[in-house]
Coordinates of C-alpha atoms in Angstrom, one line a residue:
M1 CA 403.6 -57.6 -59.5
I2 CA 402.7 -54.0 -59.1
L3 CA 400.6 -54.2 -62.2
E4 CA 398.7 -57.1 -60.8
V5 CA 398.0 -55.3 -57.6
Q6 CA 396.8 -52.2 -59.5
T7 CA 394.6 -54.4 -61.6
K8 CA 393.0 -56.0 -58.6
L9 CA 392.4 -52.6 -56.9
T10 CA 390.8 -51.4 -60.1
L11 CA 388.6 -54.4 -60.3
N12 CA 387.6 -54.1 -56.6
K13 CA 386.7 -50.4 -57.1
Q14 CA 384.6 -51.3 -60.1
S15 CA 382.8 -54.1 -58.2
V16 CA 382.1 -51.7 -55.3
K17 CA 380.7 -49.1 -57.7
E18 CA 378.5 -51.8 -59.4
W19 CA 377.4 -53.0 -56.0
V20 CA 376.4 -49.4 -54.9
R21 CA 374.6 -48.9 -58.2
S22 CA 372.7 -52.1 -57.8
G23 CA 371.0 -50.6 -54.7
D24 CA 372.0 -53.5 -52.4
P25 CA 373.6 -51.2 -49.8
F26 CA 370.4 -49.2 -49.4
I27 CA 368.4 -52.4 -49.1
W28 CA 370.7 -53.6 -46.3
L29 CA 370.5 -50.1 -44.6
N30 CA 366.7 -50.2 -44.7
A31 CA 366.6 -53.7 -43.4
S32 CA 369.0 -52.8 -40.6
A33 CA 366.9 -49.8 -39.7
V34 CA 363.7 -51.8 -39.7
S35 CA 365.3 -54.5 -37.6
I36 CA 366.6 -52.0 -35.0
S37 CA 363.1 -50.4 -34.8
V38 CA 361.4 -53.7 -34.3
V39 CA 363.9 -54.8 -31.6
A40 CA 363.5 -51.4 -29.9
V41 CA 359.7 -51.7 -29.9
I42 CA 359.7 -55.2 -28.6
G43 CA 362.2 -54.2 -25.9
L44 CA 360.0 -51.3 -24.8
L45 CA 357.0 -53.6 -24.7
L46 CA 358.9 -56.2 -22.7
L47 CA 360.1 -53.5 -20.3
L48 CA 356.6 -52.2 -19.7
A49 CA 355.2 -55.7 -19.3
V50 CA 357.9 -56.8 -16.8
R51 CA 357.9 -53.5 -14.8
G52 CA 354.2 -53.1 -14.9
F53 CA 352.5 -56.5 -14.8
G54 CA 355.1 -57.9 -12.5
H55 CA 353.7 -55.5 -9.8
F56 CA 350.7 -57.8 -9.4
W57 CA 352.7 -60.9 -8.5
P58 CA 352.5 -61.7 -4.7
S59 CA 356.2 -61.1 -3.8
D60 CA 357.8 -62.8 -0.8
V61 CA 358.1 -60.7 2.3
M62 CA 361.5 -60.5 4.0
Q63 CA 362.2 -60.1 7.7
A64 CA 365.7 -59.2 8.8
Q65 CA 367.8 -57.3 11.4
Y66 CA 369.1 -53.9 10.3
T67 CA 372.0 -52.5 12.4
I68 CA 373.6 -49.1 11.7
A69 CA 376.7 -48.2 13.6
G70 CA 375.9 -46.2 16.7
E71 CA 372.2 -47.2 16.6
A72 CA 370.2 -50.0 18.2
P73 CA 369.3 -52.9 15.9
K74 CA 365.8 -52.9 14.5
T75 CA 363.6 -55.4 12.7
I76 CA 362.6 -54.7 9.1
I77 CA 359.8 -56.4 7.2
G78 CA 359.0 -55.7 3.6
E79 CA 359.2 -56.7 -0.1
V80 CA 362.5 -56.0 -1.9
V81 CA 361.5 -53.8 -4.9
E82 CA 364.9 -53.1 -6.5
T83 CA 368.6 -53.3 -5.8
E84 CA 371.4 -50.9 -7.0
H85 CA 375.0 -50.0 -6.5
V86 CA 375.8 -46.5 -5.3
S87 CA 379.1 -44.7 -4.6
L88 CA 380.4 -44.0 -1.1
E89 CA 380.5 -40.3 -2.0
Q90 CA 376.8 -40.3 -2.8
L91 CA 376.0 -41.9 0.5
K92 CA 378.4 -39.5 2.3
S93 CA 376.5 -36.5 0.8
A94 CA 373.3 -38.0 2.1
G95 CA 374.8 -38.1 5.6
I96 CA 375.6 -41.9 5.7
V97 CA 379.3 -42.6 6.4
I98 CA 380.4 -46.2 5.7
E99 CA 383.9 -47.6 6.0
S100 CA 384.6 -49.8 3.0
D101 CA 387.5 -50.6 0.6
E102 CA 385.1 -50.8 -2.3
P103 CA 384.1 -47.6 -4.1
F104 CA 380.5 -48.8 -4.6
I105 CA 378.2 -50.4 -2.1
Q106 CA 374.9 -52.2 -2.6
R107 CA 371.6 -50.9 -1.3
S108 CA 368.0 -52.1 -1.7
L109 CA 364.6 -50.4 -1.8
I110 CA 362.1 -52.2 0.3
K111 CA 358.3 -51.8 0.4
Q112 CA 357.7 -51.7 4.1
G113 CA 354.1 -50.5 4.0
N114 CA 352.3 -49.5 7.2
R115 CA 352.4 -45.9 6.1
D116 CA 350.0 -45.0 9.0
V117 CA 352.7 -46.3 11.4
T118 CA 356.0 -45.6 9.8
G119 CA 355.1 -42.5 7.7
S120 CA 356.3 -43.9 4.4
D121 CA 355.7 -47.0 2.2
F122 CA 359.3 -47.4 1.0
A123 CA 362.8 -47.2 2.6
W124 CA 366.3 -47.7 1.3
I125 CA 368.6 -50.1 3.3
I126 CA 372.3 -50.8 3.0
E127 CA 372.9 -54.5 2.4
D128 CA 376.0 -54.5 4.5
F129 CA 373.9 -53.6 7.5
V130 CA 371.4 -56.4 7.0
S131 CA 371.7 -59.7 8.9
D132 CA 369.5 -62.7 9.9
R133 CA 367.4 -62.5 6.7
T134 CA 364.4 -64.9 6.8
Y135 CA 361.1 -65.4 5.1
P136 CA 358.6 -66.5 7.8
E137 CA 355.4 -68.1 6.5
S138 CA 353.3 -66.4 9.1
I139 CA 354.0 -62.9 7.8
M140 CA 350.8 -61.5 6.1
T141 CA 350.3 -58.9 3.4
I142 CA 347.1 -56.9 3.6
E143 CA 345.9 -54.6 0.8
R144 CA 343.9 -51.8 2.3
R145 CA 341.6 -49.2 0.8
E146 CA 343.6 -46.5 2.5
W147 CA 347.2 -46.1 3.8
G148 CA 348.6 -48.7 1.4
N149 CA 349.7 -52.2 2.3
F150 CA 350.1 -53.6 5.8
Y151 CA 352.8 -56.1 6.7
G152 CA 352.9 -57.9 10.0
Y153 CA 351.7 -60.8 12.1
L154 CA 348.1 -61.5 12.8
Q155 CA 347.3 -61.7 16.6
A156 CA 343.5 -61.8 16.9
V157 CA 340.2 -61.1 15.3
K158 CA 337.7 -58.9 17.1
E159 CA 333.9 -58.6 16.9
S160 CA 332.3 -55.5 18.5
G161 CA 335.6 -54.9 20.4
E162 CA 335.8 -58.4 21.8
I163 CA 338.4 -61.0 20.8
V164 CA 336.8 -63.9 18.9
P165 CA 338.1 -67.3 20.2
A166 CA 339.1 -69.5 17.2
E167 CA 341.2 -72.6 16.7
N168 CA 342.4 -71.3 13.4
T169 CA 342.6 -67.5 13.6
W170 CA 343.7 -67.1 10.0
A171 CA 340.7 -69.0 8.6
E172 CA 338.4 -67.0 10.8
F173 CA 340.1 -63.8 9.6
Q174 CA 339.5 -64.8 5.9
S175 CA 335.9 -65.7 6.4
R176 CA 335.2 -62.3 8.0
I177 CA 337.0 -60.5 5.2
E178 CA 334.7 -62.2 2.7
R179 CA 331.7 -61.1 4.8
A180 CA 333.0 -57.5 4.9
L181 CA 333.7 -57.5 1.1
S182 CA 330.1 -58.7 0.3
I183 CA 328.7 -56.0 2.6
H184 CA 330.9 -53.4 0.9
E185 CA 329.7 -54.4 -2.5
E186 CA 326.1 -54.1 -1.3
I187 CA 326.9 -50.6 0.0
E188 CA 328.4 -49.6 -3.3
T189 CA 325.4 -50.8 -5.2
I190 CA 323.0 -48.8 -3.1
E191 CA 325.1 -45.6 -3.0
K192 CA 326.1 -45.5 -6.7
G193 CA 323.1 -47.3 -8.2
D194 CA 319.9 -46.8 -6.2
I195 CA 320.7 -43.6 -4.4
G196 CA 322.5 -42.2 -7.4
A197 CA 319.4 -42.8 -9.6
I198 CA 317.1 -41.2 -7.0
N199 CA 319.4 -38.1 -6.8
Y200 CA 319.4 -37.9 -10.6
Q201 CA 315.6 -37.9 -10.6
I202 CA 315.3 -35.4 -7.8
E203 CA 317.7 -33.1 -9.8
R204 CA 315.5 -33.4 -12.9
L205 CA 312.4 -32.5 -10.8
R206 CA 314.3 -29.5 -9.5
L207 CA 315.1 -28.4 -13.0
A208 CA 311.5 -29.0 -14.2
E209 CA 310.3 -26.9 -11.2
R210 CA 312.7 -24.1 -12.1
G211 CA 311.7 -24.3 -15.7
L212 CA 308.1 -23.7 -14.8
E213 CA 309.0 -20.7 -12.7
L214 CA 310.8 -19.2 -15.7
K215 CA 308.1 -20.0 -18.2
A216 CA 305.6 -17.2 -18.6
S217 CA 303.5 -18.7 -21.4
I218 CA 301.4 -21.0 -19.2
S219 CA 298.6 -20.0 -16.8
A220 CA 298.8 -19.9 -13.1
Q221 CA 296.4 -22.8 -12.8
Q222 CA 298.4 -25.1 -15.1
K223 CA 301.6 -24.1 -13.3
A224 CA 300.0 -25.0 -10.0
L225 CA 298.9 -28.4 -11.2
K226 CA 302.3 -29.2 -12.6
M227 CA 304.0 -28.0 -9.4
A228 CA 301.7 -30.4 -7.4
D229 CA 302.7 -33.3 -9.7
I230 CA 306.4 -32.5 -9.1
A231 CA 305.8 -32.2 -5.4
A232 CA 304.1 -35.6 -5.3
S233 CA 306.9 -37.2 -7.3
R234 CA 309.5 -35.7 -5.0
S235 CA 307.7 -37.0 -2.0
V236 CA 307.8 -40.5 -3.4
L237 CA 311.5 -40.2 -4.1
D238 CA 312.1 -38.8 -0.6
Q239 CA 310.4 -41.8 0.9
Q240 CA 312.6 -44.2 -1.2
Y241 CA 315.7 -42.2 -0.2
T242 CA 314.8 -42.5 3.5
V243 CA 314.4 -46.3 3.2
L244 CA 317.7 -46.6 1.4
Q245 CA 319.5 -44.4 4.0
N246 CA 318.2 -46.5 6.8
K247 CA 319.3 -49.7 5.0
L248 CA 322.8 -48.1 4.5
A249 CA 323.0 -47.2 8.2
G250 CA 322.4 -50.8 9.1
L251 CA 325.0 -52.0 6.5
Y252 CA 327.6 -49.6 7.8
Q253 CA 327.0 -50.8 11.4
Q254 CA 327.5 -54.4 10.2
I255 CA 330.7 -53.7 8.2
N256 CA 332.3 -51.8 11.1
R257 CA 331.6 -54.6 13.5
D258 CA 334.8 -56.6 12.9
S259 CA 338.4 -55.7 13.2
F260 CA 341.8 -57.4 13.6
V261 CA 344.8 -56.9 15.7
A262 CA 348.3 -57.3 14.2
T263 CA 351.9 -56.7 15.2
T264 CA 354.1 -54.5 13.0
M265 CA 357.9 -54.9 12.4
S266 CA 358.6 -52.5 15.3
G267 CA 356.5 -54.6 17.7
V268 CA 353.6 -52.2 17.8
E269 CA 350.1 -53.7 18.0
V270 CA 347.6 -52.1 15.6
E271 CA 343.9 -52.6 15.3
V272 CA 342.5 -52.2 11.8
P273 CA 338.8 -52.4 10.8
L274 CA 338.0 -55.2 8.4
S275 CA 336.0 -52.7 6.3
A276 CA 339.4 -51.3 5.1
V277 CA 340.7 -54.6 3.9
V278 CA 340.7 -55.6 0.2
H279 CA 342.9 -58.7 0.2
A280 CA 344.9 -60.6 2.9
Y281 CA 347.4 -63.4 2.1
K282 CA 350.6 -65.0 3.4
P283 CA 352.9 -64.8 0.3
N284 CA 355.8 -66.7 1.9
G285 CA 353.6 -69.8 2.4
M286 CA 352.0 -69.7 -1.1
G287 CA 353.0 -72.0 -3.9
I288 CA 353.4 -71.1 -7.6
F289 CA 349.8 -72.2 -8.3
E290 CA 348.3 -70.1 -5.4
K291 CA 350.4 -67.1 -6.4
S292 CA 349.3 -67.5 -10.0
I293 CA 345.6 -67.4 -9.0
A294 CA 346.2 -64.4 -6.8
Y295 CA 348.1 -62.7 -9.7
L296 CA 345.2 -63.2 -12.1
K297 CA 342.7 -61.9 -9.5
K298 CA 344.7 -58.7 -8.9
F299 CA 345.3 -58.2 -12.6
W300 CA 341.6 -58.6 -13.3
E301 CA 340.8 -56.1 -10.5
F302 CA 343.3 -53.7 -12.1
L303 CA 341.3 -53.9 -15.3
T304 CA 337.8 -53.7 -13.8
D305 CA 338.0 -51.7 -10.6
E306 CA 338.0 -48.0 -9.8
P307 CA 341.3 -46.3 -8.7
R308 CA 342.0 -45.7 -5.0
E309 CA 344.6 -43.7 -3.0
A310 CA 345.1 -40.8 -5.4
N311 CA 345.1 -43.3 -8.4
T312 CA 348.2 -45.1 -7.0
E313 CA 346.2 -48.3 -6.2
G314 CA 343.1 -50.1 -7.4
G315 CA 342.0 -50.3 -11.0
I316 CA 341.8 -48.2 -14.1
F317 CA 338.4 -49.3 -15.6
P318 CA 337.0 -45.7 -15.8
A319 CA 340.1 -44.6 -17.7
I320 CA 339.8 -47.5 -20.2
F321 CA 336.1 -46.9 -20.7
G322 CA 336.6 -43.1 -21.2
T323 CA 339.4 -43.7 -23.7
V324 CA 337.5 -46.1 -25.8
M325 CA 334.2 -44.1 -25.6
M326 CA 336.0 -40.9 -26.7
V327 CA 337.8 -42.6 -29.6
L328 CA 334.5 -44.1 -30.8
L329 CA 332.7 -40.8 -30.6
M330 CA 335.6 -39.0 -32.4
S331 CA 335.5 -41.6 -35.2
V332 CA 331.8 -41.2 -35.7
M333 CA 332.2 -37.4 -35.9
V334 CA 335.4 -37.1 -38.0
T335 CA 334.6 -39.7 -40.7
P336 CA 331.5 -38.0 -42.3
F337 CA 333.1 -34.6 -42.2
G338 CA 336.4 -35.8 -43.6
V339 CA 334.8 -37.9 -46.4
V340 CA 332.4 -35.0 -47.4
A341 CA 335.3 -32.5 -47.5
A342 CA 337.5 -34.9 -49.6
V343 CA 334.6 -35.7 -52.0
Y344 CA 334.0 -32.0 -52.6
L345 CA 337.6 -31.2 -53.2
R346 CA 338.2 -34.1 -55.6
E347 CA 334.8 -34.6 -57.3
Y348 CA 333.0 -31.2 -57.3
A349 CA 335.4 -28.3 -56.7
K350 CA 336.9 -26.6 -59.7
Q351 CA 340.6 -27.5 -59.7
G352 CA 342.3 -24.1 -59.5
V353 CA 344.3 -21.8 -57.3
L354 CA 341.6 -21.7 -54.5
T355 CA 341.4 -25.5 -54.4
R356 CA 345.2 -25.9 -54.2
T357 CA 345.3 -23.3 -51.5
I358 CA 342.7 -25.2 -49.5
R359 CA 344.7 -28.4 -49.9
I360 CA 347.8 -26.7 -48.6
A361 CA 345.9 -25.3 -45.7
V362 CA 344.6 -28.8 -44.8
N363 CA 348.1 -30.2 -45.0
N364 CA 349.4 -27.5 -42.7
L365 CA 346.6 -28.1 -40.2
A366 CA 347.9 -31.6 -39.8
G367 CA 351.1 -30.1 -38.3
V368 CA 349.5 -27.7 -35.9
P369 CA 350.4 -28.6 -32.2
S370 CA 347.6 -30.4 -30.5
I371 CA 347.5 -27.9 -27.6
V372 CA 346.4 -25.3 -30.1
Y373 CA 343.4 -27.4 -30.9
G374 CA 342.7 -27.7 -27.1
V375 CA 342.7 -23.9 -26.7
F376 CA 340.4 -23.6 -29.7
G377 CA 338.1 -26.2 -28.3
L378 CA 338.0 -24.5 -24.9
G379 CA 337.3 -21.1 -26.4
F380 CA 334.9 -22.0 -29.2
F381 CA 333.1 -25.2 -28.1
I382 CA 332.9 -24.6 -24.4
Y383 CA 332.9 -20.8 -23.8
F384 CA 330.9 -19.9 -26.9
L385 CA 328.9 -22.8 -28.3
G386 CA 328.4 -24.6 -25.0
A387 CA 327.4 -21.3 -23.2
E388 CA 324.8 -20.6 -26.0
I389 CA 323.4 -24.1 -25.7
D390 CA 323.0 -23.6 -22.0
R391 CA 321.3 -20.3 -22.5
V392 CA 318.8 -21.7 -25.0
L393 CA 318.2 -25.3 -23.8
F394 CA 319.3 -25.5 -20.2
Q395 CA 318.2 -22.1 -18.8
A396 CA 316.7 -23.8 -15.7
A397 CA 320.1 -25.1 -14.7
L398 CA 321.9 -21.8 -14.9
P399 CA 324.2 -20.5 -13.5
A400 CA 325.5 -24.0 -13.2
P401 CA 326.7 -25.0 -16.7
T402 CA 325.6 -28.1 -18.5
F403 CA 327.4 -27.9 -21.8
G404 CA 329.3 -24.7 -21.0
T405 CA 331.9 -26.7 -19.2
P406 CA 334.5 -29.3 -20.4
G407 CA 333.0 -32.7 -21.2
L408 CA 333.0 -35.8 -23.3
L409 CA 331.3 -34.2 -26.3
W410 CA 333.7 -31.3 -26.6
A411 CA 336.7 -33.5 -26.1
S412 CA 335.5 -35.8 -28.9
L413 CA 334.8 -32.8 -31.2
T414 CA 338.2 -31.3 -30.5
L415 CA 340.0 -34.5 -31.4
A416 CA 337.8 -34.8 -34.5
L417 CA 339.1 -31.4 -35.6
L418 CA 342.6 -32.5 -34.7
T419 CA 342.4 -35.6 -36.9
L420 CA 340.2 -34.2 -39.7
P421 CA 343.1 -33.3 -42.0
V422 CA 344.4 -36.9 -41.8
V423 CA 341.1 -38.3 -42.9
I424 CA 340.7 -35.7 -45.7
V425 CA 344.1 -36.4 -47.2
A426 CA 343.8 -40.2 -47.0
T427 CA 340.3 -40.2 -48.5
E428 CA 341.2 -37.8 -51.3
E429 CA 344.2 -39.9 -52.2
G430 CA 341.9 -42.9 -52.4
L431 CA 339.5 -41.1 -54.7
S432 CA 342.3 -40.0 -57.0
R433 CA 343.4 -43.6 -57.5
I434 CA 340.0 -44.7 -58.9
P435 CA 340.2 -45.0 -62.7
K436 CA 338.3 -42.3 -64.6
A437 CA 336.9 -45.0 -66.9
L438 CA 334.7 -46.4 -64.0
R439 CA 333.1 -43.0 -63.6
E440 CA 332.5 -42.6 -67.3
G441 CA 331.1 -46.1 -67.6
S442 CA 328.6 -45.5 -64.8
L443 CA 327.5 -42.2 -66.4
A444 CA 327.3 -43.9 -69.8
L445 CA 324.9 -46.5 -68.4
G446 CA 322.5 -43.7 -67.3
A447 CA 323.5 -43.2 -63.7
T448 CA 323.6 -39.6 -62.3
K449 CA 326.8 -38.2 -60.9
A450 CA 325.4 -38.6 -57.3
E451 CA 324.5 -42.2 -58.0
T452 CA 328.0 -42.9 -59.5
L453 CA 329.6 -41.3 -56.5
W454 CA 327.4 -43.2 -54.0
R455 CA 327.4 -46.7 -55.6
V456 CA 330.8 -46.8 -57.4
V457 CA 333.3 -44.3 -56.2
L458 CA 332.8 -44.2 -52.5
P459 CA 332.6 -48.1 -52.1
M460 CA 335.9 -48.4 -53.9
A461 CA 337.5 -45.5 -51.9
S462 CA 336.3 -47.1 -48.6
P463 CA 339.7 -48.8 -47.9
A464 CA 341.4 -45.3 -48.1
M465 CA 338.8 -43.9 -45.8
M466 CA 339.6 -46.7 -43.3
T467 CA 343.3 -45.9 -43.7
G468 CA 342.5 -42.3 -42.7
L469 CA 340.4 -43.5 -39.8
I470 CA 343.2 -45.8 -38.6
L471 CA 345.7 -42.9 -38.6
A472 CA 343.2 -40.7 -36.8
V473 CA 342.6 -43.3 -34.1
A474 CA 346.3 -43.9 -33.6
R475 CA 346.9 -40.2 -33.1
A476 CA 343.8 -39.3 -31.1
A477 CA 343.9 -42.2 -28.6
G478 CA 347.3 -41.1 -27.3
E479 CA 346.7 -37.3 -27.1
V480 CA 346.7 -35.7 -23.7
A481 CA 347.5 -32.0 -23.9
P482 CA 344.2 -30.9 -25.6
L483 CA 342.1 -33.2 -23.4
M484 CA 343.4 -31.5 -20.2
L485 CA 341.5 -28.4 -21.4
V486 CA 338.3 -29.9 -22.8
G487 CA 337.1 -32.7 -20.6
V488 CA 339.6 -35.1 -18.9
V489 CA 339.8 -35.1 -15.1
K490 CA 342.0 -36.9 -12.6
L491 CA 339.0 -38.8 -11.1
A492 CA 335.5 -38.9 -12.5
P493 CA 332.7 -39.7 -10.0
S494 CA 330.7 -41.7 -12.5
L495 CA 330.9 -43.2 -16.0
P496 CA 329.4 -41.2 -18.9
V497 CA 327.1 -44.2 -19.6
D498 CA 324.6 -45.4 -17.0
G499 CA 321.0 -46.4 -16.5
N500 CA 319.6 -42.8 -16.2
Y501 CA 318.0 -41.1 -19.2
P502 CA 319.4 -40.2 -21.7
Y503 CA 321.9 -43.0 -20.8
L504 CA 324.8 -41.4 -22.6
H505 CA 325.8 -38.2 -20.8
L506 CA 327.9 -36.2 -23.3
D507 CA 328.2 -33.3 -20.8
Q508 CA 330.1 -35.3 -18.2
K509 CA 333.8 -35.2 -17.6
F510 CA 335.7 -38.5 -18.0
M511 CA 339.0 -40.2 -17.4
H512 CA 341.6 -41.1 -20.0
L513 CA 344.5 -43.5 -20.0
G514 CA 347.0 -41.0 -21.3
F515 CA 346.1 -38.4 -18.7
H516 CA 346.1 -41.1 -16.1
I517 CA 349.7 -42.0 -17.0
Y518 CA 350.7 -38.3 -16.7
D519 CA 348.8 -37.9 -13.4
V520 CA 350.2 -41.0 -11.7
G521 CA 353.7 -40.6 -13.1
F522 CA 354.2 -36.9 -12.4
Q523 CA 351.6 -35.7 -10.0
S524 CA 351.4 -38.6 -7.5
P525 CA 352.4 -37.9 -3.9
N526 CA 353.8 -41.5 -3.7
V527 CA 356.1 -41.9 -6.6
E528 CA 357.5 -45.3 -5.8
A529 CA 354.1 -46.8 -5.3
A530 CA 352.8 -45.3 -8.6
R531 CA 355.7 -46.2 -10.8
P532 CA 354.6 -49.8 -11.6
L533 CA 351.1 -48.6 -12.4
V534 CA 352.6 -46.1 -14.9
Y535 CA 354.3 -49.0 -16.8
A536 CA 351.2 -51.2 -16.7
T537 CA 348.9 -48.4 -17.8
A538 CA 351.2 -47.3 -20.6
L539 CA 351.3 -50.9 -21.9
L540 CA 347.5 -51.2 -21.6
L541 CA 347.1 -47.9 -23.7
V542 CA 349.4 -49.4 -26.4
V543 CA 347.3 -52.6 -26.4
I544 CA 344.0 -50.7 -26.7
I545 CA 345.3 -48.5 -29.5
A546 CA 346.6 -51.7 -31.3
L547 CA 343.3 -53.4 -30.9
L548 CA 341.4 -50.4 -32.3
N549 CA 343.8 -50.2 -35.2
F550 CA 343.7 -54.0 -35.9
S551 CA 339.9 -53.8 -36.0
A552 CA 340.0 -51.0 -38.5
V553 CA 342.7 -52.8 -40.6
A554 CA 340.6 -55.9 -40.7
M555 CA 337.6 -53.9 -42.0
R556 CA 339.9 -52.1 -44.6
N557 CA 341.3 -55.4 -45.8
H558 CA 337.8 -56.9 -46.2
L559 CA 336.6 -53.9 -48.2
R560 CA 339.8 -54.0 -50.3
E561 CA 339.2 -57.6 -51.2
R562 CA 335.6 -57.0 -52.0
Y563 CA 336.3 -54.2 -54.6
K564 CA 339.6 -55.6 -55.9
S565 CA 337.9 -57.0 -59.0
L566 CA 336.4 -53.6 -59.9
E567 CA 339.9 -52.0 -59.7
M568 CA 341.3 -54.5 -62.2

């Protein structure tokens, strides 16, 4: 019996050893690690989607009585944002004493809005103190350009200070909101489009006039003629500006004509101008279809509008545009330099100690912290190169800097340097995998080395170049630290691309999704209001990086299929 047991143990040990030697355990470990990583990534994306995109859903608004011992009952109105359980000791340390047999008690965070009346958008309430909870259909939610949301009951609509008699006050209210929004769009078009273009032309005339004053190579008569032309052009622009200003004054008078009166949860009547209203709806009386339409509208505005209220409301289109524009410019800059460097190291440089040292240096540069590149970009590109460009080409604008200040060009160049080692290494690896026989065959047929390189080697190495570009885009799009020094700002007044010559303004500062996440998440004065936008913006940044990478992967796969037969 003992011999049989020993024999079985010996056989089991041998089978375990054979199983380990076969490599199956490592396959299972790798599969488990990959599965855990995939589940973690999917879970993170779902968390960002639920917490972020759920913010745009028109939530029901609660009305209830809130009674704290020793205080008079008060009415509360708002959206329930989250609910949690806290210990009695934690509440006691906050000055709230509750008699309960349970060690934990439930409290809820409600978005009560009306910050101009209550002083804060959010408030914590103890569920044990809440009674008479209802969801009246007449409660309205109003999104404003300032002071956040407004919750209350509509009482009247006013025109020029007089109450407008109407059978359906809500319908009248909605029609006048549409009127105010159309006027607001017209005002924005004039201010940012027409007047912005005139101001840009006036500034160019000022710089041209200043340039004539500094130029000593032309005669006084020629200078006088050019000054007269500049004065005539400025006079025309001034007349156009005056016409637009008069038109703006009339539009502002029209948009400020209407207002509405509403009652807050504390019973206070508040009069708000309709020019401050973005949306107004009654969520408790809306069905699923109506809420879905409202959700899509709000989400579209999030993607296409400009931010408001210290970036805690509105959209993020300038940040999306700035991120994509910077990545495209970085890609255009880094690819030629990376390919040329890799071609030289692999095809032309003598393989020796110096070449190996350069390769080691390139690999080490890939591990340098990104903030170091930001400091280098600030010192070299902005303070040195940009200042010299201003001194030579933009002397008329001095002492105001043109390129001697952070901007889109310097941010793209800094990230191009940051990702250059990745492109060099990937391209050189692709060049090393091309069979030597292909080069020799091309040379044997009479092609020069340059023609062989251009028509045979580089096309076959193009998938490797695209791989390097994919890695570069993936790293550059999410960088924040260096951009804070070389061009990114909290809020850019205009996009770097517009209708004014030269159309693409590389000297302008811009917004970036990564910095927007940092600013909203850690620098916002209203943390609770900004939190959903952090989740939504983070998911949007992941999606944009994925789309850029998928585009590059598709191009790489197409090139790989095209030159597969040559490799065989």
